[in-house]
CSV table of C-alpha atoms in Angstrom, one decimal:
chain,number,residue,atom,x,y,z
A,912,ASP,CA,35.6,-17.1,10.7
A,913,ILE,CA,38.2,-14.6,9.8
A,914,GLN,CA,36.9,-11.1,10.6
A,915,MET,CA,37.8,-8.2,8.3
A,916,THR,CA,37.8,-4.7,9.8
A,917,GLN,CA,37.9,-2.0,7.2
A,918,SER,CA,38.7,1.7,7.7
A,919,PRO,CA,37.6,4.3,7.3
A,920,SER,CA,33.9,3.6,6.7
A,921,SER,CA,33.6,6.8,4.7
A,922,LEU,CA,36.0,9.2,3.2
A,923,SER,CA,35.7,12.6,1.5
A,924,ALA,CA,38.3,13.5,-1.0
A,925,SER,CA,39.0,15.7,-4.0
A,926,VAL,CA,39.9,14.8,-7.6
A,927,GLY,CA,43.7,14.4,-7.7
A,928,ASP,CA,44.0,13.3,-4.1
A,929,ARG,CA,45.8,10.2,-3.0
A,930,VAL,CA,43.7,8.0,-0.8
A,931,THR,CA,44.4,4.9,1.2
A,932,ILE,CA,41.9,2.3,2.6
A,933,THR,CA,42.9,-0.3,5.1
A,934,CYS,CA,41.7,-3.8,6.0
A,935,ARG,CA,42.8,-5.6,9.1
A,936,ALA,CA,42.2,-9.3,9.5
A,937,SER,CA,41.5,-11.1,12.8
A,938,GLN,CA,44.1,-13.7,12.1
A,939,SER,CA,47.2,-13.8,9.8
A,940,PHE,CA,47.0,-15.3,6.4
A,941,SER,CA,48.9,-15.2,3.2
A,942,ASN,CA,48.0,-12.9,0.3
A,943,TYR,CA,44.4,-14.1,-0.4
A,944,LEU,CA,43.1,-10.6,-0.1
A,945,ASN,CA,41.0,-8.9,-2.9
A,946,TRP,CA,39.6,-5.4,-3.4
A,947,TYR,CA,36.4,-4.5,-5.1
A,948,GLN,CA,34.8,-1.3,-6.3
A,949,GLN,CA,31.0,-1.0,-6.3
A,950,LYS,CA,28.8,1.8,-7.8
A,951,PRO,CA,25.1,2.2,-6.9
A,952,GLY,CA,22.9,-0.3,-8.7
A,953,LYS,CA,25.9,-2.4,-9.9
A,954,ALA,CA,27.6,-5.6,-8.9
A,955,PRO,CA,31.1,-5.3,-7.3
A,956,ARG,CA,34.0,-5.1,-9.7
A,957,LEU,CA,37.3,-6.8,-8.9
A,958,LEU,CA,40.2,-4.3,-8.9
A,959,ILE,CA,43.1,-6.1,-7.0
A,960,TYR,CA,43.6,-9.8,-6.3
A,961,ALA,CA,46.2,-11.6,-4.2
A,962,ALA,CA,46.8,-8.4,-2.3
A,963,SER,CA,48.8,-6.6,-4.9
A,964,SER,CA,47.9,-7.9,-8.4
A,965,LEU,CA,46.0,-5.5,-10.7
A,966,LYS,CA,43.3,-7.1,-12.6
A,967,SER,CA,43.6,-6.7,-16.4
A,968,GLY,CA,41.9,-3.4,-17.5
A,969,VAL,CA,42.0,-1.7,-14.2
A,970,PRO,CA,43.8,1.6,-14.2
A,971,SER,CA,47.3,1.7,-12.8
A,972,ARG,CA,46.4,4.4,-10.3
A,973,PHE,CA,44.9,1.6,-8.2
A,974,SER,CA,47.4,-0.5,-6.1
A,975,GLY,CA,47.3,-2.9,-3.3
A,976,SER,CA,49.8,-4.0,-0.7
A,977,GLY,CA,50.1,-5.9,2.6
A,978,SER,CA,50.4,-9.3,4.1
A,979,GLY,CA,49.7,-11.1,7.4
A,980,THR,CA,46.8,-9.1,8.9
A,981,ASP,CA,47.2,-5.6,7.4
A,982,PHE,CA,46.3,-4.7,3.8
A,983,THR,CA,45.8,-1.5,2.0
A,984,LEU,CA,44.3,-0.2,-1.2
A,985,THR,CA,45.7,3.0,-2.6
A,986,ILE,CA,44.4,5.2,-5.3
A,987,SER,CA,47.2,7.5,-6.4
A,988,SER,CA,45.3,10.3,-8.0
A,989,LEU,CA,41.5,10.2,-7.7
A,990,GLN,CA,39.5,10.6,-10.8
A,991,PRO,CA,35.8,11.5,-11.0
A,992,GLU,CA,34.8,7.9,-11.8
A,993,ASP,CA,36.5,6.6,-8.7
A,994,PHE,CA,33.9,7.9,-6.3
A,995,ALA,CA,32.3,4.6,-5.2
A,996,THR,CA,32.3,2.1,-2.4
A,997,TYR,CA,35.3,-0.1,-1.9
A,998,SER,CA,35.4,-3.5,-0.1
A,999,CYS,CA,38.1,-6.0,0.9
A,1000,HIS,CA,37.5,-9.7,0.8
A,1001,GLN,CA,39.5,-12.5,2.3
A,1002,SER,CA,39.6,-15.7,0.2
A,1003,TYR,CA,42.2,-17.5,2.2
A,1004,SER,CA,39.8,-20.0,3.8
A,1005,PRO,CA,36.0,-20.5,3.7
A,1006,PRO,CA,33.8,-19.1,5.0
A,1007,TYR,CA,35.0,-16.1,3.0
A,1008,THR,CA,34.4,-12.7,4.5
A,1009,PHE,CA,34.2,-9.1,3.5
A,1010,GLY,CA,35.1,-5.8,5.1
A,1011,GLN,CA,32.2,-3.4,5.9
A,1012,GLY,CA,33.0,-1.2,3.0
A,1013,THR,CA,34.4,2.3,2.5
A,1014,LYS,CA,32.3,4.9,0.8
A,1015,LEU,CA,34.4,7.4,-1.1
A,1016,GLU,CA,32.7,10.7,-1.6
A,1017,ILE,CA,33.5,13.9,-3.4
A,1018,LYS,CA,34.7,16.7,-1.1
B,563,GLN,CA,34.3,-13.3,-21.9
B,564,VAL,CA,32.5,-14.9,-18.9
B,565,GLN,CA,28.9,-13.9,-18.3
B,566,LEU,CA,26.6,-14.9,-15.5
B,567,GLN,CA,22.9,-14.4,-15.8
B,568,GLN,CA,20.7,-14.7,-12.8
B,569,SER,CA,17.0,-15.6,-12.6
B,570,GLY,CA,14.5,-16.2,-9.9
B,571,PRO,CA,11.7,-14.6,-8.0
B,572,GLY,CA,12.0,-11.2,-6.3
B,573,LEU,CA,9.3,-11.8,-3.6
B,574,VAL,CA,9.1,-14.9,-1.4
B,575,LYS,CA,6.9,-15.5,1.7
B,576,PRO,CA,8.3,-16.1,5.1
B,577,SER,CA,9.0,-19.8,5.9
B,578,GLN,CA,9.2,-20.6,2.2
B,579,THR,CA,12.3,-21.5,0.1
B,580,LEU,CA,14.2,-19.2,-2.2
B,581,SER,CA,15.5,-20.7,-5.4
B,582,LEU,CA,17.8,-18.7,-7.7
B,583,THR,CA,19.7,-19.9,-10.8
B,584,CYS,CA,22.9,-18.6,-12.3
B,585,ALA,CA,23.5,-19.5,-16.0
B,586,ILE,CA,27.1,-19.5,-17.1
B,587,SER,CA,28.5,-18.5,-20.5
B,588,GLY,CA,32.1,-18.4,-21.5
B,589,ASP,CA,33.1,-21.0,-18.9
B,590,SER,CA,32.0,-24.4,-17.5
B,591,VAL,CA,30.4,-25.1,-14.1
B,592,SER,CA,32.6,-28.3,-14.2
B,593,SER,CA,35.8,-26.3,-14.6
B,594,ASN,CA,38.8,-27.7,-12.6
B,595,SER,CA,40.1,-24.2,-11.9
B,596,ALA,CA,36.9,-22.2,-10.9
B,597,ALA,CA,34.4,-22.2,-8.2
B,598,TRP,CA,30.8,-20.9,-8.3
B,599,ASN,CA,29.7,-18.7,-5.4
B,600,TRP,CA,26.6,-17.0,-4.0
B,601,ILE,CA,26.9,-13.7,-2.1
B,602,ARG,CA,24.2,-11.4,-0.7
B,603,GLN,CA,24.2,-7.8,0.3
B,604,SER,CA,22.0,-5.8,2.6
B,605,PRO,CA,22.3,-2.4,4.3
B,606,SER,CA,22.6,-4.1,7.8
B,607,ARG,CA,25.0,-6.9,6.9
B,608,GLY,CA,27.0,-5.5,4.0
B,609,LEU,CA,28.4,-8.2,1.6
B,610,GLU,CA,27.9,-11.7,3.0
B,611,TRP,CA,29.4,-14.8,1.4
B,612,LEU,CA,26.8,-17.6,1.4
B,613,GLY,CA,28.6,-20.6,-0.2
B,614,ARG,CA,30.1,-22.2,-3.2
B,615,THR,CA,30.2,-25.3,-5.4
B,616,TYR,CA,33.2,-26.6,-7.4
B,617,TYR,CA,34.5,-29.6,-9.2
B,618,ARG,CA,37.9,-31.2,-8.6
B,619,SER,CA,37.4,-34.8,-9.8
B,620,LYS,CA,34.2,-34.7,-7.7
B,621,TRP,CA,31.8,-32.1,-6.5
B,622,TYR,CA,32.5,-30.1,-3.3
B,623,ASN,CA,30.5,-27.5,-1.4
B,624,ASP,CA,31.4,-24.9,1.3
B,625,TYR,CA,28.7,-22.9,3.2
B,626,ALA,CA,28.7,-20.0,5.6
B,627,LEU,CA,27.9,-21.1,9.2
B,628,SER,CA,25.2,-18.5,9.4
B,629,VAL,CA,23.1,-20.4,6.8
B,630,LYS,CA,24.6,-23.8,6.8
B,631,SER,CA,21.4,-25.6,8.0
B,632,ARG,CA,19.2,-23.9,5.4
B,633,ILE,CA,21.3,-23.7,2.2
B,634,THR,CA,22.0,-25.9,-0.7
B,635,ILE,CA,24.1,-25.0,-3.8
B,636,ASN,CA,23.8,-27.4,-6.7
B,637,PRO,CA,25.6,-27.5,-10.1
B,638,ASP,CA,23.6,-28.4,-13.2
B,639,THR,CA,26.0,-29.7,-15.8
B,640,SER,CA,23.4,-30.3,-18.5
B,641,LYS,CA,22.5,-26.6,-18.5
B,642,ASN,CA,25.9,-25.2,-17.4
B,643,GLN,CA,24.4,-23.4,-14.5
B,644,PHE,CA,24.3,-23.5,-10.7
B,645,SER,CA,21.5,-22.8,-8.2
B,646,LEU,CA,20.9,-21.5,-4.7
B,647,HIS,CA,18.2,-22.9,-2.4
B,648,LEU,CA,17.7,-21.2,0.9
B,649,ASN,CA,14.8,-22.5,3.1
B,650,SER,CA,12.9,-21.3,6.1
B,651,LEU,CA,13.1,-17.7,5.0
B,652,THR,CA,12.6,-14.8,7.4
B,653,PRO,CA,12.5,-11.0,6.7
B,654,GLU,CA,16.3,-11.0,7.7
B,655,ASP,CA,17.0,-12.8,4.4
B,656,THR,CA,15.8,-9.8,2.4
B,657,ALA,CA,18.8,-8.8,0.4
B,658,LEU,CA,20.4,-8.4,-3.0
B,659,TYR,CA,21.7,-11.8,-4.1
B,660,TYR,CA,24.6,-12.3,-6.5
B,661,CYS,CA,26.3,-15.2,-8.1
B,662,ALA,CA,30.0,-14.9,-8.9
B,663,ARG,CA,32.9,-16.9,-10.4
B,664,GLU,CA,35.9,-17.6,-8.2
B,665,ALA,CA,39.1,-18.0,-10.1
B,666,THR,CA,42.7,-16.6,-9.7
B,667,ALA,CA,43.8,-16.5,-6.1
B,668,ASN,CA,40.2,-17.3,-5.2
B,669,SER,CA,39.1,-13.8,-6.2
B,670,LEU,CA,35.5,-13.2,-7.5
B,671,ASP,CA,36.2,-11.9,-10.9
B,672,TYR,CA,32.8,-12.2,-12.7
B,673,TRP,CA,29.5,-11.4,-11.1
B,674,GLY,CA,25.9,-11.8,-12.0
B,675,GLN,CA,23.6,-8.8,-12.3
B,676,GLY,CA,22.1,-9.3,-8.9
B,677,THR,CA,18.5,-10.3,-7.8
B,678,LEU,CA,16.7,-8.2,-5.2
B,679,VAL,CA,14.9,-10.7,-2.9
B,680,THR,CA,12.2,-9.5,-0.5
B,681,VAL,CA,10.8,-11.8,2.1
B,682,SER,CA,7.4,-10.6,3.0
B,683,SER,CA,3.9,-12.0,3.3
């Protein structure tokens, strides 16, 4: 299995801050890396697919980058509705795997 | 607009079999460009992919190694839905279970509402 190591596990930030979340894969693969946002009591919501493609309807303050083993999710200017848990997901080869999640909290 | 509606029990006894169904609207379980996945989530294990079924001239399945001996995912073309069957349950199978569609770049773009499954006698 490809292991996904996500960091940090939690992050405190303020509205307007720029934040970056990282996922590192245990082996290199192409751009089959996706990012999800999850709020309490809700299913995950796809934000970014194929490492850097923004899903339709997702605000442009979200962006993704990376290839090989290192991938990042960046939120350019945090908004109040962005405080949630974020998870990466490799869909390069089954069994698919997820990162452990990053809980983004208000400072 | 794709929608996935889950159904199934919330409480199952140890050693029994969990059966969940995911009804699809806005797409087809027989689509040649989608796959249909089950994922679960627990505080101890986070998000855990369980498996998928998909049609590419014939039906295929992939399963996580952790549950491969206990899991079956079946399509039902007559009802446009797919199901999860997980047998020999233990309390460690207690989790929130989701179904999801896999589409562009194998991302999971639509999710069911989730079913909290508790394994307890």
